[in-house]
Coordinates of C-alpha atoms in Angstrom, one line a residue:
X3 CA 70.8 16.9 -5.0
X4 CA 72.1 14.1 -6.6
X5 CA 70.1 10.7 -7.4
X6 CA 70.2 7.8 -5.4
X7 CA 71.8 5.6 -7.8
X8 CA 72.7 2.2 -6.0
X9 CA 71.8 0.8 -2.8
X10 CA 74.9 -0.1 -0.7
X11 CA 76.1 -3.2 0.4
X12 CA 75.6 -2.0 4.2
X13 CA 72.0 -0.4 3.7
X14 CA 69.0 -2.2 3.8
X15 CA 67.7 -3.8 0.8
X16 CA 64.4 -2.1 0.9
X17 CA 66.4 1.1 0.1
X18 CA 65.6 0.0 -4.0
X19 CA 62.6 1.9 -3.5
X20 CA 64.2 4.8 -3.5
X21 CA 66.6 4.6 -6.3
X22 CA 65.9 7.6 -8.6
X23 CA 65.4 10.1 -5.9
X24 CA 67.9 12.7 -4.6
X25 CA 69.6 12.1 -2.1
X26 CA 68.5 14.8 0.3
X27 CA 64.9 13.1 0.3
X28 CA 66.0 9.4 0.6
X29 CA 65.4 8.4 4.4
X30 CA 68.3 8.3 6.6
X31 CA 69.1 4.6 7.5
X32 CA 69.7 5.2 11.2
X33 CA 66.6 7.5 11.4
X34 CA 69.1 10.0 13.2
X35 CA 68.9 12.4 10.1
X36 CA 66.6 14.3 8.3
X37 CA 67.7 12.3 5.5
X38 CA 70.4 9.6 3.4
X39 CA 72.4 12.8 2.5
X40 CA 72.3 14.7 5.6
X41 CA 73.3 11.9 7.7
X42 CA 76.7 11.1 5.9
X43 CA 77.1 15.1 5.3
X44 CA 76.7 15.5 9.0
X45 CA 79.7 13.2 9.8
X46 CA 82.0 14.5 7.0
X47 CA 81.5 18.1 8.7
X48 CA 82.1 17.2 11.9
X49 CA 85.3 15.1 10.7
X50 CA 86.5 17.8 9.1
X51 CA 86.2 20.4 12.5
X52 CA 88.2 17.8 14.4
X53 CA 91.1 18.0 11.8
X54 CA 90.6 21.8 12.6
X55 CA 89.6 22.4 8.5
X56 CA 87.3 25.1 8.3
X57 CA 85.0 25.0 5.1
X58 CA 81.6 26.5 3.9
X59 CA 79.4 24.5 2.9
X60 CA 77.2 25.0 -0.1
X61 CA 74.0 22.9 0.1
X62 CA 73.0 22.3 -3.6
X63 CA 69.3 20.9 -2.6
X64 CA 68.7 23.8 -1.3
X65 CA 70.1 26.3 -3.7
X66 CA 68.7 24.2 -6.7
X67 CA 65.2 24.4 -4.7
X68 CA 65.2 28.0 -4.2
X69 CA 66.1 29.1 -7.7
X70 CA 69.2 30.5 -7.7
X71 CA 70.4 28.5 -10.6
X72 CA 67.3 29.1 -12.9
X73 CA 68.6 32.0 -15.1
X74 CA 71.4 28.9 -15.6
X75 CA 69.1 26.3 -16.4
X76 CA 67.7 28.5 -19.1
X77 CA 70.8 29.0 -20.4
X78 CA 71.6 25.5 -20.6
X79 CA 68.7 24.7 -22.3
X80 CA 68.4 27.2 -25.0
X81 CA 71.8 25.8 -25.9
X82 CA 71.0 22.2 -25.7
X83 CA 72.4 21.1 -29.1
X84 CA 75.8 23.0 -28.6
X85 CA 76.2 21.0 -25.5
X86 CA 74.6 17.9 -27.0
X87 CA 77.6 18.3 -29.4
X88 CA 80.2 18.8 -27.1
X89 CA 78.8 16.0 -24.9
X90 CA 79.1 13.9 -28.4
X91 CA 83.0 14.8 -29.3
X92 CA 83.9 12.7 -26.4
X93 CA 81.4 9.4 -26.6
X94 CA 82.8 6.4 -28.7
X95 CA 79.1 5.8 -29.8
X96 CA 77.3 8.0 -32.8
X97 CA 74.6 9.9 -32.1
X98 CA 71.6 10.3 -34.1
X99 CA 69.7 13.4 -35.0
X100 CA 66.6 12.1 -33.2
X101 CA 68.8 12.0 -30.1
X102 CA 70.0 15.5 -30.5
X103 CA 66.4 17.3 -31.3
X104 CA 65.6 15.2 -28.0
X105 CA 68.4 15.8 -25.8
X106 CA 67.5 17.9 -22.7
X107 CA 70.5 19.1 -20.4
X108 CA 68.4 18.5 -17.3
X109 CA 67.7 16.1 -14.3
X110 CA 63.6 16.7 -13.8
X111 CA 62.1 15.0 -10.5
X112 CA 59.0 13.4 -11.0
X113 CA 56.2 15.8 -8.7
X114 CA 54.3 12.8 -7.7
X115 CA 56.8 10.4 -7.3
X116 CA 59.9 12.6 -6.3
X117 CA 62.3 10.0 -9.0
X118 CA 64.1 11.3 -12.2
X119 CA 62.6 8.4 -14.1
X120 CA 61.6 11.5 -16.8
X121 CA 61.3 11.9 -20.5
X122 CA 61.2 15.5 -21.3
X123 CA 59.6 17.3 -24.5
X124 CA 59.8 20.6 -25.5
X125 CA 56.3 23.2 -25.6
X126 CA 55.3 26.0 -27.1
X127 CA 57.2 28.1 -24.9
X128 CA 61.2 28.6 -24.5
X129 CA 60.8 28.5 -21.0
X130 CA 58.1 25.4 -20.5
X131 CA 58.8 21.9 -21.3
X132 CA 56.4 19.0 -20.3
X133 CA 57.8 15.4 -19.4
X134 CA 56.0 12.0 -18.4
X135 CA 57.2 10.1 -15.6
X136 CA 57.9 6.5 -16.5
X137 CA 57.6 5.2 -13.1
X138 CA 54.6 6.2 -11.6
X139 CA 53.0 7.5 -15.0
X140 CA 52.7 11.0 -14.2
X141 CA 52.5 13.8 -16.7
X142 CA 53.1 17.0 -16.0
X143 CA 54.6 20.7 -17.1
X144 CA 57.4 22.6 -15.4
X145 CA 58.0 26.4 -16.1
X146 CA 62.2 26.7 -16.3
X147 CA 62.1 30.2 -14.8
X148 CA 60.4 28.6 -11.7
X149 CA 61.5 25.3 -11.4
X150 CA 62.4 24.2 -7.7
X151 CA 63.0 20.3 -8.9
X152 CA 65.8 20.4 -11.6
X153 CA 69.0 20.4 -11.7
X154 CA 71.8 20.2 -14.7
X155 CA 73.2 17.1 -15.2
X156 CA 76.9 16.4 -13.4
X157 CA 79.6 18.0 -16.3
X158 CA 77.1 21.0 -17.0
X159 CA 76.3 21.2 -13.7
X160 CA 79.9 21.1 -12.4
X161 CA 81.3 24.0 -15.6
X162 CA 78.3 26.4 -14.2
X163 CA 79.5 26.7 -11.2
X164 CA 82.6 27.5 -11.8
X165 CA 81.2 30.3 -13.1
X166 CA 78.9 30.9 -10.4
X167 CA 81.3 30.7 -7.9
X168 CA 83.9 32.3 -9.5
X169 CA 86.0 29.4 -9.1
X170 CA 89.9 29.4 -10.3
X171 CA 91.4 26.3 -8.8
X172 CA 90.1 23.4 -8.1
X173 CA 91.4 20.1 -7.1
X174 CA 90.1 16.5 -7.9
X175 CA 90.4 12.5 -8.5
X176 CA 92.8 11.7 -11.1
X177 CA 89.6 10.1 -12.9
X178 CA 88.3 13.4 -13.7
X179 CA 91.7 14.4 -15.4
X180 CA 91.6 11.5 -17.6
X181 CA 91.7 12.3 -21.7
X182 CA 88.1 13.2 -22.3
X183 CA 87.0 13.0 -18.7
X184 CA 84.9 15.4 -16.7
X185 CA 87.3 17.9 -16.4
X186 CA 87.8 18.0 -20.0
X187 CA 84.5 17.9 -20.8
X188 CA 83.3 20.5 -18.0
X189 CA 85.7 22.7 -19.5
X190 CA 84.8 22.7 -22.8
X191 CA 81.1 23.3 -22.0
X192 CA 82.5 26.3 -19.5
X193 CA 83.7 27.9 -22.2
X194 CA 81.3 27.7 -25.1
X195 CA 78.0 27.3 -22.9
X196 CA 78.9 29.6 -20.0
X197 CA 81.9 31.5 -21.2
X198 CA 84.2 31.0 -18.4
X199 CA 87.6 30.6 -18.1
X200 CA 88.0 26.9 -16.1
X201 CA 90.1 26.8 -13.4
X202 CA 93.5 25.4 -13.1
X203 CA 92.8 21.4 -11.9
X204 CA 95.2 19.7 -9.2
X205 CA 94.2 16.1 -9.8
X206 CA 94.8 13.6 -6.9
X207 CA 96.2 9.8 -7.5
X208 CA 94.0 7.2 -5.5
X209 CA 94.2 6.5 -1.9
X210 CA 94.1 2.8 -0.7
X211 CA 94.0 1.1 2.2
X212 CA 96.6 -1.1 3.6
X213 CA 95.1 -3.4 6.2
X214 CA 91.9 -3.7 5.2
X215 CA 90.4 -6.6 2.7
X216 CA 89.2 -5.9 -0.7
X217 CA 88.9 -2.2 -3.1
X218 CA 87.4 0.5 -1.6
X219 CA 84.0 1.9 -3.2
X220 CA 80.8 3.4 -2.0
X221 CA 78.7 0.2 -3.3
X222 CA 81.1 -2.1 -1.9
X223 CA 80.9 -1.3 1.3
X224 CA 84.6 -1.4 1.8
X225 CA 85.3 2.0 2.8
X226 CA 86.8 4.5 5.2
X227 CA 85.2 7.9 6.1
X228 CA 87.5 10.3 7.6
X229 CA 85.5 9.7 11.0
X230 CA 86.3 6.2 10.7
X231 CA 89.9 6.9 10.5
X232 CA 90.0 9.5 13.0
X233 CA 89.1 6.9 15.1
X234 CA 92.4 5.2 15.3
X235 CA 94.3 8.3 14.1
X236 CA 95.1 11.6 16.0
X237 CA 94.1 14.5 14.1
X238 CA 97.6 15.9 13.4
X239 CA 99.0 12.4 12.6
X240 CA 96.3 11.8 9.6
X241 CA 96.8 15.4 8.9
X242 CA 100.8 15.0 8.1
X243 CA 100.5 11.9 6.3
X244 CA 98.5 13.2 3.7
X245 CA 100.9 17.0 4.2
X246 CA 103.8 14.9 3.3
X247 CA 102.4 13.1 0.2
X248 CA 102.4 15.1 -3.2
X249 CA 99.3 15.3 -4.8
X250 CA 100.1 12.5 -7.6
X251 CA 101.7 10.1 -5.8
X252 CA 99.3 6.8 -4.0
X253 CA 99.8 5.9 -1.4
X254 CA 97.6 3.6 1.2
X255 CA 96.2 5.1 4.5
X256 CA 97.6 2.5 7.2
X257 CA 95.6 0.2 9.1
X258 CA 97.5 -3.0 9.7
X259 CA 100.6 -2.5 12.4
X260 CA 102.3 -0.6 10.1
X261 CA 100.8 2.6 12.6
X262 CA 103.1 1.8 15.0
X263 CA 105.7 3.2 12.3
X264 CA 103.2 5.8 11.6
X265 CA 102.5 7.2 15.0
X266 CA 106.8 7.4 15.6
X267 CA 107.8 8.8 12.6
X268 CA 105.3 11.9 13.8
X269 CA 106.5 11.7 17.4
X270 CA 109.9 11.9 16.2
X271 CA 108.9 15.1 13.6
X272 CA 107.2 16.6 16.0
X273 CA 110.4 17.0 18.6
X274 CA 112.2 18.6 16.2
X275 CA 113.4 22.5 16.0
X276 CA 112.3 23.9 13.8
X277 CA 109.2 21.9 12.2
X278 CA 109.3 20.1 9.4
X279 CA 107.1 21.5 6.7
X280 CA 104.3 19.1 7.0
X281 CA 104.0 18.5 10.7
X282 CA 103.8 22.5 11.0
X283 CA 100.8 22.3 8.6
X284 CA 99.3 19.7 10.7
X285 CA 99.4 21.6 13.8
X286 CA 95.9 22.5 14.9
X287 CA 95.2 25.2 17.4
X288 CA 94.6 24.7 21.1
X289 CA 96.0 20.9 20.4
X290 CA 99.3 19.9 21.8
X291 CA 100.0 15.8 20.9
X292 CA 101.9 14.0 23.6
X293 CA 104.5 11.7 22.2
X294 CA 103.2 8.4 24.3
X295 CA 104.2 5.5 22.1
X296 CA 101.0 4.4 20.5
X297 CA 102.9 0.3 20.4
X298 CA 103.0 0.7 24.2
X299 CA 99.8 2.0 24.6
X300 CA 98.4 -0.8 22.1
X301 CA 100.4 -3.4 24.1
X302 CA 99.6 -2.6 27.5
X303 CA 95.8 -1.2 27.2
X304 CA 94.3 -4.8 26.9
X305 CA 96.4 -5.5 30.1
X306 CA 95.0 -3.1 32.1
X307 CA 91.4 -3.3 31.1
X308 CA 90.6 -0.1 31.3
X309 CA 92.1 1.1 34.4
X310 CA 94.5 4.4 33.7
X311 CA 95.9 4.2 37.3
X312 CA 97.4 0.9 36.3
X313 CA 98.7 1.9 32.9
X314 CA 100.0 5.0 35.2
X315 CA 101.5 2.6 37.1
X316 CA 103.5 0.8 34.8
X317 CA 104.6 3.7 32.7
X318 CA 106.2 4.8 36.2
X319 CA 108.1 1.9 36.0
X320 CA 109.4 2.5 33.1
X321 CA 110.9 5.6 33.5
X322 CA 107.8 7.7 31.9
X323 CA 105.5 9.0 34.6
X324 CA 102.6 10.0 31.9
X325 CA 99.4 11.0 33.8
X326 CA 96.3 10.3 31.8
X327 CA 95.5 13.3 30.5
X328 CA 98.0 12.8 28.1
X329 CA 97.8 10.1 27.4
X330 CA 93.8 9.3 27.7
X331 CA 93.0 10.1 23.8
X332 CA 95.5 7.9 22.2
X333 CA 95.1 5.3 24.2
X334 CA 91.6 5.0 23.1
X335 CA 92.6 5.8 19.4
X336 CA 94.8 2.3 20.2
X337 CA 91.7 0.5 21.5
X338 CA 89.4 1.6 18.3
X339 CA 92.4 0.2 15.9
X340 CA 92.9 -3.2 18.2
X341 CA 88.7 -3.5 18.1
X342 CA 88.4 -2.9 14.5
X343 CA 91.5 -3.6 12.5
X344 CA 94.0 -6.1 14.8
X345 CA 92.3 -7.8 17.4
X346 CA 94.2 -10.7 16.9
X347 CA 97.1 -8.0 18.3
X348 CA 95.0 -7.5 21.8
X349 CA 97.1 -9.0 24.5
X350 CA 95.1 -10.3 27.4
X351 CA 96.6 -12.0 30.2
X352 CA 95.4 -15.8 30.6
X353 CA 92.8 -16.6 33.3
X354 CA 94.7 -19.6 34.5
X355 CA 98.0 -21.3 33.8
X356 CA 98.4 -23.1 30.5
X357 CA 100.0 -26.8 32.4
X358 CA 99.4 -28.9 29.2
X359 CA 101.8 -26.2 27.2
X360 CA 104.4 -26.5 29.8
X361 CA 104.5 -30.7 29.7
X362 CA 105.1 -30.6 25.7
X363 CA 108.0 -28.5 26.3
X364 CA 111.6 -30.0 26.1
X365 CA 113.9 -30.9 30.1
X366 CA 115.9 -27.4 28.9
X367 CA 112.6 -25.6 28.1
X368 CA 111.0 -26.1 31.4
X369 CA 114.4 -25.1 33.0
X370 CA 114.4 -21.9 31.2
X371 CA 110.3 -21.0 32.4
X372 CA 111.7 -22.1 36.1
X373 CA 114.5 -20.1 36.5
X374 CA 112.7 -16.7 34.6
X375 CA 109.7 -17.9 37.7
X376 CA 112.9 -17.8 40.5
X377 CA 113.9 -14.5 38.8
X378 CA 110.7 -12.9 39.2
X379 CA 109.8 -14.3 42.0
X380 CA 112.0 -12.4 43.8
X381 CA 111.7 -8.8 43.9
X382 CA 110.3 -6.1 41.5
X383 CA 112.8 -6.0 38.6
X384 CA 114.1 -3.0 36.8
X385 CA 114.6 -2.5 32.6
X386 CA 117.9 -3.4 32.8
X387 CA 117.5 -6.8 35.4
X388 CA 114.6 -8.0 32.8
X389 CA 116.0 -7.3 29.8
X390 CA 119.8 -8.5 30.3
X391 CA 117.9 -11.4 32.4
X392 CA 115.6 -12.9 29.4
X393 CA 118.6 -13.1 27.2
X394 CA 121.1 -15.3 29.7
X395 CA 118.8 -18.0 30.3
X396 CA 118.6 -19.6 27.1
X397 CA 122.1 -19.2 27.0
X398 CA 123.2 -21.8 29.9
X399 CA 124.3 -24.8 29.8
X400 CA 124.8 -24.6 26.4
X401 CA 127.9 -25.2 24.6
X402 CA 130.2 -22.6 23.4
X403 CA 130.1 -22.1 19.3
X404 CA 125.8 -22.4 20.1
X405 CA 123.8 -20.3 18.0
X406 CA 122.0 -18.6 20.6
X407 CA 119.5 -16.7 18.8
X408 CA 117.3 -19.4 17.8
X409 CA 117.1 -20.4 21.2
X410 CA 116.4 -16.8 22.8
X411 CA 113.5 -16.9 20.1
X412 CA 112.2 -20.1 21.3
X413 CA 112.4 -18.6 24.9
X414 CA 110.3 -15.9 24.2
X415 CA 108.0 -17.4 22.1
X416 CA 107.2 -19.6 24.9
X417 CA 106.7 -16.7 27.3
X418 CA 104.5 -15.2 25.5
X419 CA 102.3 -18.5 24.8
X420 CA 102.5 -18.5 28.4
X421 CA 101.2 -15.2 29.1
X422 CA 98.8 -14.3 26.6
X423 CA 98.2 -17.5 24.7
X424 CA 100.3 -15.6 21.4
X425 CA 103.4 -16.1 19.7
X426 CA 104.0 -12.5 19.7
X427 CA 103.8 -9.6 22.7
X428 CA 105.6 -6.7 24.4
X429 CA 109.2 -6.3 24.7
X430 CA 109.6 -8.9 27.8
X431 CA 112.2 -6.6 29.6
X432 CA 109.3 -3.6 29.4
X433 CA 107.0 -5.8 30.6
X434 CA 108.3 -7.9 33.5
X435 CA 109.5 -4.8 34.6
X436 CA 106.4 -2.5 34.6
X437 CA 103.7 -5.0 35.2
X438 CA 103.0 -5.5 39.1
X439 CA 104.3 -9.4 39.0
X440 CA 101.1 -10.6 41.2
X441 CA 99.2 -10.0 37.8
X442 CA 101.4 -12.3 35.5
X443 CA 103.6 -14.6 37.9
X444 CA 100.6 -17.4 38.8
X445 CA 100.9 -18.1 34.9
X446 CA 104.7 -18.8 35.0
X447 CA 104.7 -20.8 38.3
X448 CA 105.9 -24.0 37.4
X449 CA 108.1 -26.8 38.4
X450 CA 109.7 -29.9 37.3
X451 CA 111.2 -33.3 38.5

């Protein structure tokens, strides 16, 4: 039941006209919703049944609108300058007494235009006010004991109900904890308007986002729903990432290949006997997360294009014969993350072979693509062959105090040019050795003299 306040960077700019309305009757932008407030609601609920959190959920439009909260509003009301000076202990500007014979604790929707553009004024009667609508002009009357389009403002709103809820802990951003924030405010007026005991506050430090450009905000448009990053996180791994921070300590959520770390520090918690604390708290019923690394399953999907028996294939190979039903969901939680947040990270095979690459490369460079060609050439290689095989042949012909590792860098930097057109890929010994060779060995073909 909150206004519309701001239209967002990713909304339509038409949206203005509907600044000043609640959010339950603003138009959902993808027309998929009843409305703005239902649409984002909708996701957030379904997110939160994928992490397996169970929560009721209070709809305040429609408890506002069916006047459950009158008896409160009256309350509120006939106490308007007590919480006018509470609201005034904590404001760095004076107040007048004009203001405080005028100050209404009340959000009033306009009944022609549905907007809170209001300006109330008291009646003859306790319970009526009247109020003129500066937008479209309207005047009108409300009766408080029958009101279906008001609400209390957020800190009054928030400290009565507490008390209709019978709420006794409650956590929070560590904004609303700040010296004479909301929660400080709330309280007071939870005591002296309401006369209720606030509940005990857990406040939260901020959560940013590592991998993604610029500060996260609602207006921005730089932001991540939990259904945006269920979409590159299992639930039980997002789960234990948060189960394993404490409450007032940032942190950033991931998205960069830092969730290669991410995704093995679970696997690895998850193996053990008995459970850590926080990957027991991220278990979810019915759900049982196959360790399949998620940097193989990144490496190798754009490979295989799609095809599972393939990926089955090479996962054979190397020693881990993972059908796709386990390994079918993170796969394509490695997709969504290439798509969205690394596709520079998506290795494709080259269509055809790179020739004008190969003749800028040095005599010994060429030598070293030959002889891994020979290699491969002849027979399907295990682990061990590939691996042990892509370290000797920069080594020969060179002399003996050589500092080799420069030149087993420049080795597999050229493979990889080779291959994918990157500077960076798969462990070579994984791959030559999974990868059926007629997909890669036409790009590594070469010959000189």
């Amino acid at each position: 039941y909150d206004r519309f306040r701001k239209v967002p960077i990713n909304i339509p700019k038409n949206f203005t006209e509907f600044i000043g309305r609640p959010l339950s009757k603003v138009p959902d932008p993808n027309n998929c919703h009843p409305s703005y407030a239902t649409h984002y609601q909708t996701e957030f609920e379904i997110s939160l049944l994928e992490l397996g959190i169970q929560i009721e959920f209070l709809d305040q439009t429609k408890l506002y609108e069916s006047g459950l909260y009158c008896d409160a509003i009256l309350e509120a009301v006939s106490k308007r300058h007590a919480i006018y000076d509470i609201l005034q202990k904590f404001r760095t500007q004076a107040g007048s007494s004009e203001e405080r014979d005028g100050y209404y604790p009340i959000t009033l929707y306009c009944e022609r235009c549905g907007k809170d553009t209001t300006q109330v004024s008291a009646t003859s009667s306790e319970s009526h006010i009247a109020y003129h609508c500066t937008e479209c002009q309207h005047d009108g009357e409300q009766d408080l004991k029958h009101a279906r389009n008001i609400k209390l403002p957020w800190k009054v709103d928030w400290a009565m109900r507490w008390r209709h809820e019978k709420v006794v802990f409650e956590p929070g951003g560590k904004d609303h904890a700040t010296a004479g924030g909301s929660f400080e405010v709330s309280s007071e007026i939870a005591k002296d308007i309401f006369h209720y005991r606030p509940p005990i506050f857990q406040p939260y430090e901020f959560i940013g986002l590592k991998g993604l450009t610029g500060k996260m905000s609602g207006s921005s448009g730089v932001l991540l729903t939990p259904g945006d990053a269920l979409k590159v996180y299992q639930p039980e791994v997002l789960l234990s990432v948060f189960a394993k921070m404490p409450p007032n300590k940032a942190f950033d959520l991931v998205l960069d290949d830092g969730i290669y770390r991410v995704y093995d520090e679970f696997d690895r918690a998850n193996s053990k006997t008995p459970l850590e604390r926080e990957i027991a708290l991220s278990r979810i019923p019915g759900r049982s997360p196959h360790a399949v690394a998620f940097k193989q399953l990144a490496s190798f999907c754009g490979i295989v294009q799609g095809n599972d028996a393939a990926l089955e294939l090479i996962f054979t190979r190397m020693g881990t014969p993972y059908k796709s039903e386990l390994f079918e969901e993170r796969l394509q939680k490695a997709e969504n993350w290439l798509s969205e947040y690394a596709p520079e990270q998506r290795l494709v095979l080259r269509e055809k072979r790179d020739d004008d690459y190969f003749n800028a490369l040095t005599p010994a460079q060429k030598n070293w693509i030959v002889s891994l060609y020979d290699f491969l050439a002849t027979k399907q290689c295990t682990l061990d062959e590939a691996t042990h095989e892509v370290y000797e042949i920069p080594k020969k012909d060179q002399p003996p105090d050589t500092d080799l590792i420069p030149h087993q860098r420049d080795f597999f930097k050229i493979i990889y040019h080779l291959l994918f057109g990157k500077e960076k890929g798969p462990r070579l010994g994984t791959f030559f050795a999974a990868v059926p060779k007629e997909q890669y060995l036409s790009l590594l073909e070469f010959r000189t003299g």
